[in-house]
PDB file of C-alpha atoms in Angstrom:
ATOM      1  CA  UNK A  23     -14.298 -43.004 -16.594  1.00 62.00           C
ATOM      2  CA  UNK A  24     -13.119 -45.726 -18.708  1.00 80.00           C
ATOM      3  CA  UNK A  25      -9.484 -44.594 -18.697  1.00 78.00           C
ATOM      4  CA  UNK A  26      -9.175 -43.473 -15.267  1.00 75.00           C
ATOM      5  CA  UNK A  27     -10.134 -46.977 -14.761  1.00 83.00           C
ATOM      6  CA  UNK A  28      -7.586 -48.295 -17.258  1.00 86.00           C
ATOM      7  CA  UNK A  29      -5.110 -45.832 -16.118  1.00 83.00           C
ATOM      8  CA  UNK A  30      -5.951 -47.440 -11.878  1.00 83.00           C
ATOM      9  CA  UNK A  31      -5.044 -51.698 -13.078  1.00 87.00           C
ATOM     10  CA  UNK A  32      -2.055 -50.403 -15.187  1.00 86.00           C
ATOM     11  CA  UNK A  33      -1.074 -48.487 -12.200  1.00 86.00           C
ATOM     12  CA  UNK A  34      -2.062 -51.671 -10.007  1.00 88.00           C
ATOM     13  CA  UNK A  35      -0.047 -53.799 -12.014  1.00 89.00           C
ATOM     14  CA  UNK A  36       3.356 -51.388 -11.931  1.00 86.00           C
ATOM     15  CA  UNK A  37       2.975 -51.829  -8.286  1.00 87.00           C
ATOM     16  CA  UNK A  38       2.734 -55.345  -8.282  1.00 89.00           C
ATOM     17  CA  UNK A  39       5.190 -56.343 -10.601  1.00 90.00           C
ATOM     18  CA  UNK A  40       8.143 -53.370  -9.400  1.00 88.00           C
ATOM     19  CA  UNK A  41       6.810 -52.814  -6.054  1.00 84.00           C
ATOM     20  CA  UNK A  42       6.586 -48.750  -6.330  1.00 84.00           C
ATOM     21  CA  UNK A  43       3.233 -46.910  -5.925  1.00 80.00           C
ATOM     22  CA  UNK A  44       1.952 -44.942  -8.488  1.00 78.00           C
ATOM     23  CA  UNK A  45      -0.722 -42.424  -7.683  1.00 74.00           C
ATOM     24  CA  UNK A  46      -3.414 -41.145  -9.916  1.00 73.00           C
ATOM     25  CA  UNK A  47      -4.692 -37.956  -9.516  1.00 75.00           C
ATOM     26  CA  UNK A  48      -8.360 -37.329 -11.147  1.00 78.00           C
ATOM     27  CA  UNK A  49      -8.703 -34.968 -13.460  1.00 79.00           C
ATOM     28  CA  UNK A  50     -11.470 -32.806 -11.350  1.00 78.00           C
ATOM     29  CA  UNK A  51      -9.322 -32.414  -9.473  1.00 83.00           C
ATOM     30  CA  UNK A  52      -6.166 -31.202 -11.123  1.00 83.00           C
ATOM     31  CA  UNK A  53      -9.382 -28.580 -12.388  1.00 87.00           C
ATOM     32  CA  UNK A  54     -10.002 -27.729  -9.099  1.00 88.00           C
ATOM     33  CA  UNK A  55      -6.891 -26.731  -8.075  1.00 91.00           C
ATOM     34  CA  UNK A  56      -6.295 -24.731 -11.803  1.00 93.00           C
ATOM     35  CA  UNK A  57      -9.487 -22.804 -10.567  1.00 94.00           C
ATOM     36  CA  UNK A  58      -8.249 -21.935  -7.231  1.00 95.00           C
ATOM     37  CA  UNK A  59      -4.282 -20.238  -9.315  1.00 97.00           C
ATOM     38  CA  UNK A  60      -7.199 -18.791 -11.097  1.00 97.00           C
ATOM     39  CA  UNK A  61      -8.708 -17.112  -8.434  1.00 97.00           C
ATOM     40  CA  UNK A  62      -5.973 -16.504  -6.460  1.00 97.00           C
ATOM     41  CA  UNK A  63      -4.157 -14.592  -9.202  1.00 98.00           C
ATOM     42  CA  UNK A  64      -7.083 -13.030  -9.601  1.00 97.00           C
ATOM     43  CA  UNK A  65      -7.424 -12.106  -5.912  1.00 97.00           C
ATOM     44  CA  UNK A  66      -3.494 -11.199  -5.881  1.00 98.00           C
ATOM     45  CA  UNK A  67      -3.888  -8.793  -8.422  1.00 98.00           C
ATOM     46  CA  UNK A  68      -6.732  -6.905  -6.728  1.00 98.00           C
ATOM     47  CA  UNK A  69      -4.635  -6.143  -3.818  1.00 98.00           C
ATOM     48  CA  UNK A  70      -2.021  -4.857  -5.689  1.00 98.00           C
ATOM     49  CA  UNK A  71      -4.237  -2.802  -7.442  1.00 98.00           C
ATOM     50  CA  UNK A  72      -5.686  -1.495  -4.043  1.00 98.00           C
ATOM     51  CA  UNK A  73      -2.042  -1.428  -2.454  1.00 98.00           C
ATOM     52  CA  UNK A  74      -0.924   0.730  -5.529  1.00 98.00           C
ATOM     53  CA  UNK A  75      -4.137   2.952  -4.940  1.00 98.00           C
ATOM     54  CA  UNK A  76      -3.601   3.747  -1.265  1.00 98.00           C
ATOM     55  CA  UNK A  77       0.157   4.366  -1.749  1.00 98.00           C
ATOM     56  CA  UNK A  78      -0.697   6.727  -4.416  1.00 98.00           C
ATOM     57  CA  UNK A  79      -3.679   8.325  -2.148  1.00 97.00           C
ATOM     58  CA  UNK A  80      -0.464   8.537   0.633  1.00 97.00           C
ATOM     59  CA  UNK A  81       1.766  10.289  -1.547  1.00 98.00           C
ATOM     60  CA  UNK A  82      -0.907  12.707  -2.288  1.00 98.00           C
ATOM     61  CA  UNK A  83      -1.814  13.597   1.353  1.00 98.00           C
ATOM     62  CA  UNK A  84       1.422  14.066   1.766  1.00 97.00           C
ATOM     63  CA  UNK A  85       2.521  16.511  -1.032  1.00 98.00           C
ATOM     64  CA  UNK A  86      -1.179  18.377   0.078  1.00 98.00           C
ATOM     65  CA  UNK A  87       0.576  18.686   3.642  1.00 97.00           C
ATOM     66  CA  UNK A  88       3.874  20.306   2.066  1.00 97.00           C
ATOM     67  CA  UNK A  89       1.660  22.739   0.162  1.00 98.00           C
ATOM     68  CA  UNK A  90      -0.232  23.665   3.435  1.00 98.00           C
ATOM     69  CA  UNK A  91       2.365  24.468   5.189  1.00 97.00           C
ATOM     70  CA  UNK A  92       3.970  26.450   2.262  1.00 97.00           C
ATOM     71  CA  UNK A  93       0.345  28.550   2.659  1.00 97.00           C
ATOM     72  CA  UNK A  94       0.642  28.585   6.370  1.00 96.00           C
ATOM     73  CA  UNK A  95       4.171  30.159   6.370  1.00 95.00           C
ATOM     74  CA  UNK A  96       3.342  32.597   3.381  1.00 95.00           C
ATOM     75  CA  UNK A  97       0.325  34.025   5.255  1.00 94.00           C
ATOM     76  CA  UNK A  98       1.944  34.521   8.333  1.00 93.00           C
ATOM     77  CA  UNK A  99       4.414  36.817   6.618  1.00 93.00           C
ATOM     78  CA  UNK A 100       1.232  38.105   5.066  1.00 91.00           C
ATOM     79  CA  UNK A 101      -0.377  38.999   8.211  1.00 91.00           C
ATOM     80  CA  UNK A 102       1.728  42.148   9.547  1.00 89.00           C
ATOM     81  CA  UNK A 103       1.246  43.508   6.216  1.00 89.00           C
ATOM     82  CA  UNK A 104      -2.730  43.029   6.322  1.00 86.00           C
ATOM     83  CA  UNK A 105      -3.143  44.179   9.934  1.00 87.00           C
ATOM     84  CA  UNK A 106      -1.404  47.639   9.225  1.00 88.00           C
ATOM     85  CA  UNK A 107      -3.643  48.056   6.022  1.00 87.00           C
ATOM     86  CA  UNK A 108      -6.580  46.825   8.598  1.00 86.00           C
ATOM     87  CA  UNK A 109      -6.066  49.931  10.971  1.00 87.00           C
ATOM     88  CA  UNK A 110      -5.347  52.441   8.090  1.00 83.00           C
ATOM     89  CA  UNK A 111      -8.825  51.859   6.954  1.00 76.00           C
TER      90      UNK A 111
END
């Protein structure tokens, strides 16, 4: 407390004597806003974690979908084959 107060009549006398405002910011809150890069960095990187997560989830649903269709196509060449074995039996 005793230097912000120092710090406040320099800063009144620099404006008295060359007319130019200097402004004092205290230091709670220069804290405050360290705290809030702090949690916003923090925040930041959670989404990209998620973002990276979904994308990933994506890119599997998407290769599953290949693969499915790969099955779909095999069985149906499959499926003359199995319905002449069916009426042999």
């Amino acid at each position: 407390v005793d230097k912000q107060e120092r710090v406040q009549k320099l800063s009144d006398r620099f404006r008295r004597s060359l007319r130019r405002h200097n402004y004092v910011t205290p230091t709670s809150y220069l804290e405050l806003i360290k705290t809030f890069q702090k949690l916003f960095k923090k925040s930041r990187d959670k989404v990209g974690e998620e973002k990276a997560r979904y994308e990933n989830g994506l890119q599997k649903l998407s290769e599953t979908e290949t693969q499915v269709g790969k099955m779909q196509e095999h069985l149906k060449s499959l499926q003359p084959g199995l319905i002449k074995a069916k009426e042999d039996v």
